Amino acid sequence: MVMLSETRTESGTMILNMGPQHPSTHGVLRLLLELEGEVVVNCVPDIGFLHTGIEKTMEARNYHQAIVLTDRTDYLSPISNNLSYVLACEKLFNIEHDVPRRAQVIRVILCELSRIASHLIWLGTHALDLGATTVFMYCWREREQILSIFEFISGVRMMTSYMRIGGLAADVPEGFEERVAGFVRSLPPRINDYEALLTRNPIFLDRTRDIGYLSREDALKFGLAGPCLRASGVQFDVRVQFPYCGYEEYDFDVPYSNEGDVYARYMVRVREMRESVKIIRQGLEKLKGLKGEEYRIDNPKIAFPKREQIHRSMESLIHHFKLVSEGPVPQPGEAYGILESPRGEQGTYVFSDGSNKPHRVRFRPPGFYNLQALPQLVIGRMVADVVACIGSIDIVLGEIDR
Amino acid sequence: MFDWISWNVVLAVIAAFVKAFVVVNALLVAFAYMTLTERKVMGRMQVRYGPNRVGPFGLLQPIADGIKLAFKEDVTPSQANIWVHTIAPIMALVPALIIFAVIPIGPSLLIADQPWTWYIANINVSYLYVTAVASLGVYGLVLAGWASNNKYSLLGGLRASAQMISYELAQAAAALTVVILAGSINLYEIVEQQNRSLIPYALYLPVGLVAFAVYLIAGVAETNRAPFDLPEAEGELGAGFHTEYSGFKWSMFFMAEYVNMVNVSAIAIVLFLGGWWPAVPYLGETVAGIVGPIFFLLKLALFMFFFIWLRSTLPRLRFDRLMGLGWKVLFPVALVNLMVTAVIVALWPTGVWPFI
């Protein structure tokens, strides 16, 4: 690591410290750039400014309490983090096939909503980095609608903690379907608006075409995930390859591109938003046939009994007490929950020693792997392209630093 | 003893002082309310309201901002060159303010047998004066970038110097087209010519329109406004050359930017849109002398709206592309256009316009 006080190297290049306080490093990423004029000769990402010790803290919480911590890693799509941890726990408790269908469908709908919300933020900030301020405001408007849907179901806008081992925290309230249906009806014309401002805008094309190119081989070598990987021509999507929550029943395309540049990543994500709308529509159709069904597994050793049962039966009260005081206790073993978060393959590894607390939890944050490719994207490019490239890999420092 | 002083000269000097005072203050008030207009208009374009808390419709917002900036702590970085750091904003603002001295905003007329003019000074090479003073403004930006002892500021200052010098060439070449058409380098005479021939130069097809387009693009680049706001490119360089400025010094850069927008628009109106056209040919001399400035100011407002519109619509160009656009597209186009104009004027010197 180059020292900060060093302003000039022996070869006469300039060291520029970009971040952690910088408008376009998307949080507290610090980049050390070696510049020759405005051309980047070398780039060293320095992470860790947002380290919160979430994985370690989870070891001191029981399996239920740890759910709220997962929200805080990738704070732009908390539902995905919730779900990947919960999926791992469900494997650990051996109940992954017993989760009620209604819960699965609602999980899919919420995941896709949070994918749209995350992509909206990405699109807005990416455009803002390139100087297009209006797209940013438009995206924020739509994201606000998604957040108010989250608030409607869970009472919280961002850190919903709505997933539970074996189902959901609560059933969705009356009117959820109509609100979501109204939102997905209004979204595609809005996406057309964003595209009208960007997709064929010559300045935007100039700033994104052939910038930050990553070949298919390099993308695989770096272990990239999600839209970044698909933009380099690899058709890999966890929702298709390793379906969870019944994704195999939904009909949707996996957008991909062979271009591998910033523009390809833009196109892939914009098309993904449209695909998410398709999935949500199908989910709402399925939800119609599942009215009044269970939203949580009926297993008092793992999931909380219903409130009215606690009032009526002694066993339920005892189960409730045990779940609150001790928490669910799995068999010793290990499990890996994996899903496609907005940023890519989001994994949670949980190791159980047979106690009521996880012995070790580790996340596989897609942003961490995507960030590794950044130096390759920006070396030989200009400072302005660094900003475009950081935006295009869509990092969230919360999940990278954990 | 003082019989060599004519009272007319004394009156003219006093009038010039009063006008200069009014113009400078008008420009600064225009700057203040431009910031409000910009925030309001951009707000509406971006589905939000813009400032509406301070005073009715937020009308006192610029005053509140001004007071805040005047009383803010003025921080100078410890390693900065304090003299250059202090002089730089002044060097940016003063040229911007004095350009307006030669811009005629209305036709001259006689009031009670006394000549009344809508400009402060009418020098015979006024466009030359404009280019000369405008290019001084870049020193402020470069020195600010250098004196701040900040790498982002330095990059911003370098960008500013390269960008403004490059685009001044294209701008001047486009303006020279008009100078050839009008046969004069005096701004008042250029406007008079357009009013005499009943159409502004922007409608002289094709050369006038091409020159107008080149001038407009180069003008946006000259003022460092989006999509050419690379010297401050907040997404890349923090705030570019004024990263290390705060308080009143910072607001001087801000003023310079907005006053420059007014200047560039005013010169574009004088050169290409006939100044107070169509007041003179259609309304008669006396009426035009009074309502002419209103026509001028309306056009100015349209230009300001255009600037805001651009900013809220377009992303920012990249630096090398910007230089490419300036040197490889705008400058050659302006030069060829200039030569074509020269040939046309040489072939039909009587002013019979073949293209309309």
Tab-separated table of N, CA and C in Angstrom, chain B residues 29-138:
chain	number	residue	atom	x	y	z
B	29	VAL	N	-27.765	40.798	-8.723
B	29	VAL	CA	-29.127	40.382	-8.362
B	29	VAL	C	-29.597	39.293	-9.323
B	30	ALA	N	-29.269	39.475	-10.607
B	30	ALA	CA	-29.632	38.451	-11.588
B	30	ALA	C	-28.992	37.128	-11.221
B	31	PHE	N	-27.739	37.185	-10.767
B	31	PHE	CA	-27.067	35.952	-10.327
B	31	PHE	C	-27.836	35.300	-9.186
B	32	ALA	N	-28.210	36.129	-8.197
B	32	ALA	CA	-28.897	35.569	-7.027
B	32	ALA	C	-30.197	34.905	-7.462
B	33	TYR	N	-30.954	35.594	-8.305
B	33	TYR	CA	-32.232	35.004	-8.668
B	33	TYR	C	-32.110	33.943	-9.741
B	34	MET	N	-30.965	33.937	-10.461
B	34	MET	CA	-30.714	32.808	-11.360
B	34	MET	C	-30.565	31.525	-10.559
B	35	THR	N	-29.871	31.610	-9.419
B	35	THR	CA	-29.707	30.384	-8.623
B	35	THR	C	-31.073	29.870	-8.182
B	36	LEU	N	-31.939	30.806	-7.789
B	36	LEU	CA	-33.270	30.375	-7.364
B	36	LEU	C	-34.050	29.788	-8.540
B	37	THR	N	-34.003	30.506	-9.684
B	37	THR	CA	-34.721	30.011	-10.858
B	37	THR	C	-34.215	28.632	-11.242
B	38	GLU	N	-32.891	28.488	-11.213
B	38	GLU	CA	-32.335	27.204	-11.611
B	38	GLU	C	-32.844	26.099	-10.698
B	39	ARG	N	-32.823	26.361	-9.391
B	39	ARG	CA	-33.261	25.319	-8.466
B	39	ARG	C	-34.742	25.029	-8.625
B	40	LYS	N	-35.514	26.081	-8.886
B	40	LYS	CA	-36.955	25.889	-9.075
B	40	LYS	C	-37.238	25.111	-10.354
B	41	VAL	N	-36.622	25.565	-11.463
B	41	VAL	CA	-36.914	24.931	-12.756
B	41	VAL	C	-36.420	23.497	-12.754
B	42	MET	N	-35.184	23.284	-12.245
B	42	MET	CA	-34.674	21.913	-12.187
B	42	MET	C	-35.543	21.062	-11.273
B	43	GLY	N	-36.024	21.683	-10.193
B	43	GLY	CA	-36.911	20.954	-9.295
B	43	GLY	C	-38.140	20.457	-10.035
B	44	ARG	N	-38.752	21.343	-10.808
B	44	ARG	CA	-39.953	20.938	-11.546
B	44	ARG	C	-39.632	19.863	-12.567
B	45	MET	N	-38.458	19.976	-13.195
B	45	MET	CA	-38.090	18.955	-14.175
B	45	MET	C	-37.819	17.622	-13.493
B	46	GLN	N	-37.452	17.667	-12.227
B	46	GLN	CA	-37.081	16.440	-11.512
B	46	GLN	C	-38.143	16.047	-10.501
B	47	VAL	N	-39.389	16.328	-10.794
B	47	VAL	CA	-40.534	15.986	-9.942
B	47	VAL	C	-40.320	16.319	-8.472
B	48	ARG	N	-39.836	17.513	-8.191
B	48	ARG	CA	-39.772	17.996	-6.814
B	48	ARG	C	-40.041	19.494	-6.857
B	49	TYR	N	-40.066	20.146	-5.687
B	49	TYR	CA	-40.523	21.525	-5.647
B	49	TYR	C	-39.407	22.549	-5.769
B	50	GLY	N	-38.239	22.244	-5.278
B	50	GLY	CA	-37.217	23.281	-5.178
B	50	GLY	C	-37.483	24.113	-3.939
B	51	PRO	N	-36.635	25.122	-3.688
B	51	PRO	CA	-36.783	25.872	-2.436
B	51	PRO	C	-38.113	26.619	-2.376
B	52	ASN	N	-38.861	26.438	-1.305
B	52	ASN	CA	-40.124	27.176	-1.162
B	52	ASN	C	-40.413	27.497	0.300
B	53	ARG	N	-39.381	27.498	1.131
B	53	ARG	CA	-39.595	27.726	2.567
B	53	ARG	C	-39.329	29.168	2.965
B	54	VAL	N	-38.293	29.782	2.363
B	54	VAL	CA	-37.871	31.113	2.805
B	54	VAL	C	-38.641	32.160	2.003
B	55	GLY	N	-39.546	32.843	2.647
B	55	GLY	CA	-40.314	33.868	1.943
B	55	GLY	C	-41.360	33.250	1.032
B	56	PRO	N	-42.214	34.088	0.425
B	56	PRO	CA	-43.236	33.551	-0.469
B	56	PRO	C	-42.601	32.915	-1.698
B	57	PHE	N	-42.990	31.698	-2.019
B	57	PHE	CA	-42.441	30.918	-3.136
B	57	PHE	C	-40.920	30.780	-3.031
B	58	GLY	N	-40.377	30.893	-1.841
B	58	GLY	CA	-38.925	30.795	-1.698
B	58	GLY	C	-38.174	31.986	-2.253
B	59	LEU	N	-38.848	33.119	-2.408
B	59	LEU	CA	-38.220	34.259	-3.079
B	59	LEU	C	-37.075	34.871	-2.276
B	60	LEU	N	-37.039	34.625	-0.974
B	60	LEU	CA	-35.957	35.188	-0.172
B	60	LEU	C	-34.787	34.215	-0.020
B	61	GLN	N	-34.912	33.066	-0.652
B	61	GLN	CA	-33.867	32.048	-0.538
B	61	GLN	C	-32.491	32.576	-0.943
B	62	PRO	N	-32.363	33.269	-2.103
B	62	PRO	CA	-31.024	33.762	-2.475
B	62	PRO	C	-30.449	34.700	-1.435
B	63	ILE	N	-31.298	35.506	-0.807
B	63	ILE	CA	-30.788	36.437	0.209
B	63	ILE	C	-30.288	35.649	1.414
B	64	ALA	N	-31.059	34.646	1.808
B	64	ALA	CA	-30.625	33.804	2.927
B	64	ALA	C	-29.306	33.118	2.595
B	65	ASP	N	-29.209	32.612	1.359
B	65	ASP	CA	-27.962	31.957	0.941
B	65	ASP	C	-26.802	32.930	0.984
B	66	GLY	N	-27.072	34.156	0.490
B	66	GLY	CA	-26.014	35.158	0.459
B	66	GLY	C	-25.516	35.474	1.855
B	67	ILE	N	-26.453	35.651	2.788
B	67	ILE	CA	-26.055	35.965	4.161
B	67	ILE	C	-25.258	34.809	4.749
B	68	LYS	N	-25.736	33.596	4.479
B	68	LYS	CA	-25.031	32.432	5.005
B	68	LYS	C	-23.601	32.395	4.476
B	69	LEU	N	-23.452	32.611	3.162
B	69	LEU	CA	-22.116	32.521	2.571
B	69	LEU	C	-21.206	33.628	3.086
B	70	ALA	N	-21.777	34.832	3.275
B	70	ALA	CA	-20.942	35.951	3.719
B	70	ALA	C	-20.412	35.715	5.130
B	71	PHE	N	-21.196	35.032	5.952
B	71	PHE	CA	-20.786	34.848	7.344
B	71	PHE	C	-20.090	33.511	7.591
B	72	LYS	N	-19.943	32.723	6.543
B	72	LYS	CA	-19.319	31.428	6.714
B	72	LYS	C	-17.825	31.586	6.946
B	73	GLU	N	-17.253	30.639	7.670
B	73	GLU	CA	-15.822	30.723	7.900
B	73	GLU	C	-15.076	30.561	6.584
B	74	ASP	N	-14.097	31.395	6.392
B	74	ASP	CA	-13.312	31.354	5.168
B	74	ASP	C	-12.055	30.545	5.439
B	75	VAL	N	-12.034	29.317	4.945
B	75	VAL	CA	-10.934	28.410	5.246
B	75	VAL	C	-9.908	28.461	4.128
B	76	THR	N	-8.659	28.653	4.510
B	76	THR	CA	-7.572	28.538	3.547
B	76	THR	C	-6.724	27.344	3.968
B	77	PRO	N	-6.500	26.396	3.070
B	77	PRO	CA	-5.701	25.230	3.464
B	77	PRO	C	-4.318	25.655	3.923
B	78	SER	N	-3.751	24.880	4.865
B	78	SER	CA	-2.517	25.323	5.507
B	78	SER	C	-1.366	25.429	4.509
B	79	GLN	N	-1.328	24.546	3.519
B	79	GLN	CA	-0.207	24.560	2.586
B	79	GLN	C	-0.494	25.395	1.342
B	80	ALA	N	-1.632	26.079	1.332
B	80	ALA	CA	-1.989	26.818	0.125
B	80	ALA	C	-1.186	28.105	0.038
B	81	ASN	N	-1.051	28.594	-1.174
B	81	ASN	CA	-0.425	29.894	-1.390
B	81	ASN	C	-1.486	30.952	-1.133
B	82	ILE	N	-1.386	31.612	0.010
B	82	ILE	CA	-2.529	32.393	0.490
B	82	ILE	C	-2.847	33.567	-0.422
B	83	TRP	N	-1.814	34.189	-1.030
B	83	TRP	CA	-2.090	35.354	-1.884
B	83	TRP	C	-2.831	34.937	-3.141
B	84	VAL	N	-2.287	33.919	-3.797
B	84	VAL	CA	-2.934	33.473	-5.040
B	84	VAL	C	-4.318	32.923	-4.730
B	85	HIS	N	-4.392	32.231	-3.588
B	85	HIS	CA	-5.667	31.651	-3.200
B	85	HIS	C	-6.719	32.738	-3.014
B	86	THR	N	-6.310	33.904	-2.542
B	86	THR	CA	-7.259	34.990	-2.322
B	86	THR	C	-7.562	35.748	-3.614
B	87	ILE	N	-6.528	35.913	-4.436
B	87	ILE	CA	-6.727	36.720	-5.642
B	87	ILE	C	-7.532	35.959	-6.699
B	88	ALA	N	-7.393	34.610	-6.719
B	88	ALA	CA	-8.007	33.823	-7.793
B	88	ALA	C	-9.508	34.091	-7.962
B	89	PRO	N	-10.317	34.059	-6.895
B	89	PRO	CA	-11.744	34.309	-7.122
B	89	PRO	C	-12.030	35.707	-7.645
B	90	ILE	N	-11.197	36.672	-7.231
B	90	ILE	CA	-11.391	38.036	-7.742
B	90	ILE	C	-11.095	38.060	-9.233
B	91	MET	N	-10.028	37.336	-9.615
B	91	MET	CA	-9.679	37.304	-11.031
B	91	MET	C	-10.730	36.595	-11.861
B	92	ALA	N	-11.486	35.715	-11.243
B	92	ALA	CA	-12.556	35.057	-11.992
B	92	ALA	C	-13.762	35.978	-12.120
B	93	LEU	N	-14.047	36.714	-11.059
B	93	LEU	CA	-15.307	37.477	-11.035
B	93	LEU	C	-15.209	38.793	-11.803
B	94	VAL	N	-14.096	39.524	-11.638
B	94	VAL	CA	-14.029	40.875	-12.215
B	94	VAL	C	-14.191	40.876	-13.737
B	95	PRO	N	-13.472	40.016	-14.482
B	95	PRO	CA	-13.696	40.023	-15.933
B	95	PRO	C	-15.146	39.747	-16.289
B	96	ALA	N	-15.763	38.829	-15.534
B	96	ALA	CA	-17.155	38.509	-15.836
B	96	ALA	C	-18.030	39.748	-15.700
B	97	LEU	N	-17.734	40.570	-14.687
B	97	LEU	CA	-18.593	41.738	-14.458
B	97	LEU	C	-18.345	42.841	-15.474
B	98	ILE	N	-17.077	43.014	-15.931
B	98	ILE	CA	-16.814	44.177	-16.777
B	98	ILE	C	-17.109	43.918	-18.244
B	99	ILE	N	-17.356	42.667	-18.618
B	99	ILE	CA	-17.704	42.414	-20.023
B	99	ILE	C	-18.973	43.167	-20.397
B	100	PHE	N	-19.895	43.228	-19.471
B	100	PHE	CA	-21.208	43.775	-19.806
B	100	PHE	C	-21.150	45.253	-20.176
B	101	ALA	N	-20.007	45.914	-19.912
B	101	ALA	CA	-19.895	47.344	-20.210
B	101	ALA	C	-20.171	47.650	-21.670
B	102	VAL	N	-19.791	46.752	-22.578
B	102	VAL	CA	-19.907	47.077	-23.997
B	102	VAL	C	-21.140	46.465	-24.644
B	103	ILE	N	-21.954	45.793	-23.870
B	103	ILE	CA	-23.094	45.111	-24.493
B	103	ILE	C	-24.276	46.066	-24.581
B	104	PRO	N	-24.743	46.366	-25.791
B	104	PRO	CA	-25.904	47.237	-25.939
B	104	PRO	C	-27.179	46.425	-25.766
B	105	ILE	N	-28.029	46.843	-24.858
B	105	ILE	CA	-29.261	46.054	-24.683
B	105	ILE	C	-30.460	46.755	-25.298
B	106	GLY	N	-30.287	47.975	-25.828
B	106	GLY	CA	-31.404	48.622	-26.497
B	106	GLY	C	-30.889	49.667	-27.453
B	107	PRO	N	-31.721	50.121	-28.400
B	107	PRO	CA	-31.289	51.119	-29.375
B	107	PRO	C	-31.163	52.498	-28.722
B	108	SER	N	-30.208	53.272	-29.207
B	108	SER	CA	-30.019	54.621	-28.673
B	108	SER	C	-31.150	55.517	-29.165
B	109	LEU	N	-31.491	56.498	-28.363
B	109	LEU	CA	-32.528	57.432	-28.785
B	109	LEU	C	-32.274	58.765	-28.105
B	110	LEU	N	-33.024	59.768	-28.530
B	110	LEU	CA	-32.874	61.099	-27.961
B	110	LEU	C	-34.009	61.347	-26.993
B	111	ILE	N	-33.667	61.684	-25.749
B	111	ILE	CA	-34.688	62.080	-24.785
B	111	ILE	C	-34.441	63.549	-24.462
B	112	ALA	N	-35.389	64.395	-24.789
B	112	ALA	CA	-35.286	65.846	-24.579
B	112	ALA	C	-33.979	66.367	-25.168
B	113	ASP	N	-33.722	65.957	-26.407
B	113	ASP	CA	-32.534	66.375	-27.154
B	113	ASP	C	-31.232	65.886	-26.545
B	114	GLN	N	-31.326	65.050	-25.501
B	114	GLN	CA	-30.113	64.468	-24.942
B	114	GLN	C	-30.034	63.022	-25.431
B	115	PRO	N	-28.847	62.590	-25.889
B	115	PRO	CA	-28.756	61.195	-26.339
B	115	PRO	C	-28.822	60.241	-25.143
B	116	TRP	N	-29.597	59.210	-25.292
B	116	TRP	CA	-29.674	58.178	-24.258
B	116	TRP	C	-29.233	56.862	-24.875
B	117	THR	N	-28.293	56.201	-24.206
B	117	THR	CA	-27.793	54.945	-24.765
B	117	THR	C	-27.993	53.838	-23.749
B	118	TRP	N	-28.199	52.623	-24.286
B	118	TRP	CA	-28.419	51.462	-23.426
B	118	TRP	C	-27.140	50.651	-23.260
B	119	TYR	N	-26.017	51.320	-23.298
B	119	TYR	CA	-24.752	50.637	-23.015
B	119	TYR	C	-23.910	51.574	-22.184
B	120	ILE	N	-22.851	51.036	-21.579
B	120	ILE	CA	-21.989	51.897	-20.781
B	120	ILE	C	-20.924	52.515	-21.669
B	121	ALA	N	-20.331	51.687	-22.517
B	121	ALA	CA	-19.283	52.196	-23.399
B	121	ALA	C	-19.518	51.644	-24.794
B	122	ASN	N	-19.198	52.452	-25.790
B	122	ASN	CA	-19.331	51.992	-27.163
B	122	ASN	C	-17.988	52.177	-27.826
B	123	ILE	N	-17.119	51.145	-27.670
B	123	ILE	CA	-15.793	51.275	-28.263
B	123	ILE	C	-15.816	50.592	-29.611
B	124	ASN	N	-14.957	51.060	-30.528
B	124	ASN	CA	-15.093	50.589	-31.907
B	124	ASN	C	-14.637	49.148	-32.089
B	125	VAL	N	-13.909	48.564	-31.125
B	125	VAL	CA	-13.522	47.151	-31.260
B	125	VAL	C	-14.159	46.359	-30.114
B	126	SER	N	-15.444	46.575	-29.874
B	126	SER	CA	-16.011	46.025	-28.643
B	126	SER	C	-15.996	44.499	-28.611
B	127	TYR	N	-16.134	43.821	-29.762
B	127	TYR	CA	-16.087	42.360	-29.664
B	127	TYR	C	-14.694	41.889	-29.250
B	128	LEU	N	-13.680	42.607	-29.761
B	128	LEU	CA	-12.306	42.275	-29.375
B	128	LEU	C	-12.137	42.431	-27.860
B	129	TYR	N	-12.711	43.509	-27.347
B	129	TYR	CA	-12.687	43.739	-25.897
B	129	TYR	C	-13.315	42.555	-25.165
B	130	VAL	N	-14.457	42.092	-25.683
B	130	VAL	CA	-15.155	40.976	-25.028
B	130	VAL	C	-14.264	39.745	-24.980
B	131	THR	N	-13.666	39.369	-26.110
B	131	THR	CA	-12.835	38.153	-26.114
B	131	THR	C	-11.629	38.342	-25.202
B	132	ALA	N	-11.055	39.543	-25.247
B	132	ALA	CA	-9.863	39.780	-24.431
B	132	ALA	C	-10.186	39.628	-22.951
B	133	VAL	N	-11.270	40.241	-22.522
B	133	VAL	CA	-11.604	40.191	-21.100
B	133	VAL	C	-12.063	38.791	-20.708
B	134	ALA	N	-12.830	38.157	-21.601
B	134	ALA	CA	-13.341	36.828	-21.252
B	134	ALA	C	-12.200	35.860	-21.033
B	135	SER	N	-11.119	35.990	-21.827
B	135	SER	CA	-10.039	35.017	-21.656
B	135	SER	C	-9.239	35.295	-20.386
B	136	LEU	N	-9.406	36.467	-19.802
B	136	LEU	CA	-8.744	36.704	-18.510
B	136	LEU	C	-9.360	35.844	-17.410
B	137	GLY	N	-10.651	35.558	-17.559
B	137	GLY	CA	-11.360	34.832	-16.512
B	137	GLY	C	-10.763	33.480	-16.214
B	138	VAL	N	-10.142	32.855	-17.225
B	138	VAL	CA	-9.605	31.520	-17.029
B	138	VAL	C	-8.454	31.524	-16.024
